[in-house]
Each structure stands twice: as structure tokens, then as C-alpha cells.
């Protein structure tokens, strides 16, 4: 569904990546985690519905972003406000770095 890798897609994907990074950086006891989790859940669903319908994403950056969104969504659905495991968070940060690099290349 992505015809143009610039404009709204790139902007929304970068914003989503930043939101995921912010969520992962919050301390487990931070009261902002619950609100950030709710916001991220809604934003992730909206992004996936718009750019990766049914889990299908054509652009490499969208595929990597969908993996990150899916991981966050799965964690929030299964574990609620529980802290995201550090090992998985590290892998997610690497995936987000790849998303940003692919966006910079126009992919």
C-alpha cells in the first residue's frame, strides 16, 4: 500500500519508531509507562492498518517496522504493563535502527 516512501509514510514511521524507543526507555516504575503503552498500542494498530494491512508490507522499511510494531503489540497484549525484556528490547532497537537506515535510503 505504500506508493511513495517519502511524505506521510516516512514521517509516521519515524514518529512510530521514536514512540517505541521512548516506551522502551521508560523505567518499569514510571507511571507514564501505562499511558505510553496505551498510546503506542493505538498508534501501532493505526500504522499497521495503513501501511502493513494483514501483516503484508512491500517496502523493506515497512517490513522491519511491522516486526517492531508486532513485537510491541504482542507484549502489551500478553503482559500489559510488565517491563519489556531487555534482550528483546535490544533486538527491537536494532530493528528500529534498520528502519531508519532504510528510510534514509528511500526503501
XYZ file of N, CA and C in Angstrom:
321
model
N 0.780 -1.201 0.000
C 0.000 0.000 0.000
C 0.831 1.279 0.000
N 2.152 1.171 -0.017
C 2.981 2.363 0.017
C 3.410 2.702 -1.403
N 2.917 3.795 -1.931
C 3.297 4.208 -3.262
C 4.500 5.146 -3.222
N 4.596 5.921 -2.175
C 5.643 6.922 -2.052
C 6.295 6.764 -0.683
N 7.603 6.499 -0.697
C 8.299 6.270 0.567
C 8.719 7.570 1.261
N 8.322 8.677 0.719
C 8.574 9.946 1.401
C 7.229 10.443 1.924
N 7.225 11.629 2.434
C 5.958 12.198 2.885
C 5.385 11.531 4.113
N 4.054 11.316 4.111
C 3.380 10.818 5.314
C 3.912 9.466 5.817
N 4.211 8.554 4.901
C 4.703 7.243 5.341
C 5.987 7.386 6.148
N 6.964 8.101 5.593
C 8.247 8.251 6.279
C 8.076 8.985 7.607
N 7.275 10.029 7.603
C 7.044 10.808 8.818
C 6.386 9.951 9.897
N 5.314 9.263 9.534
C 4.595 8.444 10.518
C 5.444 7.274 11.005
N 6.252 6.714 10.126
C 7.101 5.587 10.527
C 8.198 6.051 11.468
N 8.779 7.206 11.184
C 9.807 7.753 12.089
C 9.204 8.111 13.453
N 8.003 8.676 13.440
C 7.334 9.011 14.703
C 7.025 7.745 15.503
N 6.583 6.709 14.815
C 6.300 5.441 15.484
C 7.574 4.864 16.097
N 8.665 4.894 15.331
C 9.947 4.390 15.848
C 10.372 5.175 17.078
N 10.195 6.494 17.042
C 10.557 7.329 18.200
C 9.688 6.986 19.403
N 8.406 6.732 19.173
C 7.494 6.365 20.271
C 7.893 5.030 20.887
N 8.283 4.087 20.047
C 8.715 2.785 20.561
C 9.982 2.949 21.391
N 10.924 3.730 20.893
C 12.170 3.970 21.644
C 11.882 4.621 22.999
N 10.987 5.607 23.001
C 10.634 6.280 24.249
C 10.004 5.306 25.238
N 9.119 4.454 24.737
C 8.473 3.462 25.606
C 9.512 2.523 26.206
N 10.428 2.048 25.374
C 11.450 1.118 25.864
C 12.389 1.771 26.869
N 12.570 3.081 26.770
C 13.484 3.789 27.669
C 12.870 4.107 29.030
N 11.545 4.010 29.147
C 10.894 4.326 30.423
C 11.227 3.279 31.482
N 11.436 3.745 32.694
C 11.707 2.849 33.811
C 10.456 2.034 34.130
N 10.619 0.797 34.603
C 9.458 -0.045 34.912
C 8.480 0.591 35.897
N 8.978 1.398 36.820
C 8.104 2.004 37.824
C 7.559 3.369 37.395
N 7.940 3.828 36.233
C 7.496 5.143 35.759
C 5.993 5.109 35.485
N 5.229 5.982 36.112
C 3.778 5.983 35.894
C 3.387 6.328 34.455
N 4.277 6.934 33.713
C 3.993 7.289 32.319
C 3.979 6.069 31.402
N 4.495 4.935 31.873
C 4.551 3.725 31.042
C 3.163 3.255 30.624
N 2.214 3.315 31.515
C 0.863 2.823 31.187
C 0.239 3.679 30.098
N 0.321 4.990 30.237
C -0.227 5.885 29.210
C 0.530 5.722 27.892
N 1.856 5.603 27.980
C 2.657 5.433 26.769
C 2.319 4.111 26.082
N 2.079 3.078 26.868
C 1.692 1.780 26.309
C 0.360 1.855 25.581
N -0.592 2.545 26.174
C -1.912 2.705 25.526
C -1.795 3.478 24.221
N -1.038 4.555 24.264
C -0.848 5.369 23.069
C -0.124 4.574 21.985
N 0.910 3.853 22.378
C 1.676 3.056 21.429
C 0.837 1.940 20.828
N -0.013 1.372 21.635
C -0.898 0.321 21.140
C -1.821 0.866 20.045
N -2.417 2.019 20.294
C -3.317 2.634 19.309
C -2.555 3.086 18.067
N -1.406 3.705 18.268
C -0.604 4.175 17.147
C -0.116 3.010 16.299
N 0.308 1.941 16.953
C 0.788 0.766 16.229
C -0.298 0.127 15.377
N -1.485 0.016 15.937
C -2.609 -0.556 15.189
C -2.940 0.327 13.991
N -2.965 1.624 14.203
C -3.264 2.569 13.127
C -2.212 2.492 12.023
N -0.938 2.471 12.409
C 0.149 2.397 11.428
C 0.055 1.102 10.624
N -0.136 -0.022 11.314
C -0.213 -1.317 10.628
C -1.416 -1.375 9.686
N -2.535 -0.824 10.095
C -3.722 -0.825 9.240
C -3.496 0.008 7.983
N -2.696 1.034 8.121
C -2.466 1.930 6.992
C -1.354 1.437 6.065
N -0.272 0.892 6.640
C 0.911 0.579 5.841
C 1.280 -0.892 5.767
N 0.665 -1.734 6.557
C 1.006 -3.165 6.535
C -0.250 -3.988 6.773
N -1.251 -3.742 5.967
C -2.529 -4.436 6.150
C -2.354 -5.952 6.121
N -2.902 -6.599 7.124
C -2.821 -8.057 7.199
C -1.410 -8.572 7.392
N -0.505 -7.719 7.834
C 0.882 -8.129 8.033
C 1.686 -8.087 6.748
N 1.096 -7.586 5.666
C 1.765 -7.530 4.372
C 2.343 -6.140 4.146
N 3.649 -6.064 4.068
C 4.324 -4.790 3.825
C 5.320 -4.992 2.692
N 5.233 -4.177 1.681
C 6.081 -4.350 0.499
C 7.466 -3.750 0.663
N 7.558 -2.593 1.236
C 8.851 -1.914 1.373
C 9.659 -2.551 2.500
N 10.985 -2.680 2.314
C 11.824 -3.249 3.382
C 11.688 -2.498 4.710
N 11.597 -1.178 4.648
C 11.461 -0.412 5.895
C 10.142 -0.729 6.580
N 9.088 -0.911 5.804
C 7.778 -1.233 6.380
C 7.778 -2.631 6.986
N 8.477 -3.558 6.356
C 8.553 -4.915 6.928
C 9.262 -4.901 8.273
N 10.382 -4.180 8.351
C 11.122 -4.094 9.612
C 10.301 -3.358 10.675
N 9.624 -2.293 10.266
C 8.791 -1.556 11.212
C 7.647 -2.427 11.706
N 7.065 -3.214 10.822
C 5.968 -4.087 11.222
C 6.437 -5.113 12.248
N 7.638 -5.620 12.093
C 8.189 -6.566 13.075
C 8.251 -5.912 14.452
N 8.717 -4.664 14.500
C 8.793 -3.937 15.774
C 7.407 -3.687 16.347
N 6.484 -3.254 15.502
C 5.106 -2.996 15.953
C 4.480 -4.282 16.481
N 4.670 -5.359 15.765
C 4.093 -6.645 16.170
C 4.660 -7.106 17.514
N 5.955 -6.922 17.709
C 6.577 -7.315 18.978
C 6.012 -6.510 20.142
N 5.878 -5.199 19.945
C 5.329 -4.340 20.998
C 3.867 -4.697 21.264
N 3.086 -4.845 20.195
C 1.661 -5.169 20.344
C 1.488 -6.496 21.075
N 2.282 -7.482 20.702
C 2.195 -8.793 21.355
C 2.543 -8.712 22.830
N 3.591 -7.960 23.139
C 3.986 -7.821 24.546
C 2.894 -7.128 25.353
N 2.373 -6.028 24.808
C 1.339 -5.295 25.540
C 0.080 -6.133 25.719
N -0.285 -6.918 24.713
C -1.480 -7.753 24.814
C -1.300 -8.875 25.829
N -0.122 -9.465 25.857
C 0.108 -10.611 26.739
C 0.535 -10.215 28.144
N 1.273 -9.118 28.261
C 1.880 -8.784 29.551
C 1.437 -7.459 30.146
N 0.631 -6.709 29.415
C 0.163 -5.432 29.941
C 1.301 -4.480 30.240
N 1.366 -4.002 31.453
C 2.360 -3.006 31.848
C 3.678 -3.611 32.319
N 3.825 -4.919 32.200
C 5.078 -5.557 32.623
C 6.232 -5.016 31.783
N 7.419 -4.921 32.374
C 8.564 -4.402 31.622
C 8.877 -5.259 30.395
N 9.304 -4.616 29.340
C 9.713 -5.327 28.131
C 11.067 -5.956 28.424
N 11.268 -7.239 28.132
C 12.548 -7.888 28.434
C 13.726 -7.177 27.759
N 14.808 -7.011 28.484
C 15.967 -6.257 27.989
C 16.552 -6.859 26.713
N 16.627 -8.176 26.638
C 17.200 -8.799 25.443
C 16.331 -8.534 24.208
N 15.021 -8.576 24.381
C 14.114 -8.296 23.264
C 14.135 -6.812 22.919
N 14.266 -5.973 23.932
C 14.323 -4.527 23.687
C 15.558 -4.185 22.864
N 16.672 -4.835 23.151
C 17.905 -4.578 22.392
C 17.712 -4.961 20.921
N 17.057 -6.083 20.662
C 16.788 -6.504 19.289
C 15.832 -5.536 18.601
N 14.891 -5.024 19.348
C 13.928 -4.071 18.799
C 14.616 -2.760 18.416
N 15.556 -2.321 19.230
C 16.300 -1.098 18.928
C 17.113 -1.287 17.644
N 17.700 -2.463 17.468
C 18.442 -2.755 16.231
C 17.490 -2.708 15.037
N 16.304 -3.291 15.174
C 15.314 -3.258 14.092
C 14.905 -1.823 13.776
N 14.735 -0.995 14.792
C 14.371 0.407 14.578
C 15.502 1.180 13.892
N 16.743 0.849 14.238
C 17.887 1.469 13.553
C 17.864 1.096 12.073
N 17.531 -0.166 11.786
C 17.445 -0.621 10.394
C 16.319 0.109 9.661
N 15.201 0.312 10.327
C 14.081 1.033 9.721
C 14.528 2.432 9.316
N 15.185 3.127 10.227
C 15.612 4.488 9.943
C 16.649 4.528 8.825
N 17.549 3.547 8.791
C 18.546 3.491 7.711
C 17.860 3.225 6.366
N 16.909 2.319 6.356
C 16.173 2.018 5.117
C 15.361 3.230 4.647
N 14.753 3.945 5.575
C 14.020 5.159 5.204
C 14.959 6.198 4.595
N 16.146 6.323 5.154
C 17.115 7.279 4.634
C 17.533 6.915 3.204
N 17.520 5.618 2.899
C 17.858 5.150 1.550
C 16.658 5.181 0.609
N 15.491 5.491 1.147
C 14.289 5.520 0.319
C 13.709 4.154 0.055
N 13.979 3.229 0.950
C 13.480 1.858 0.785
C 12.409 1.592 1.793
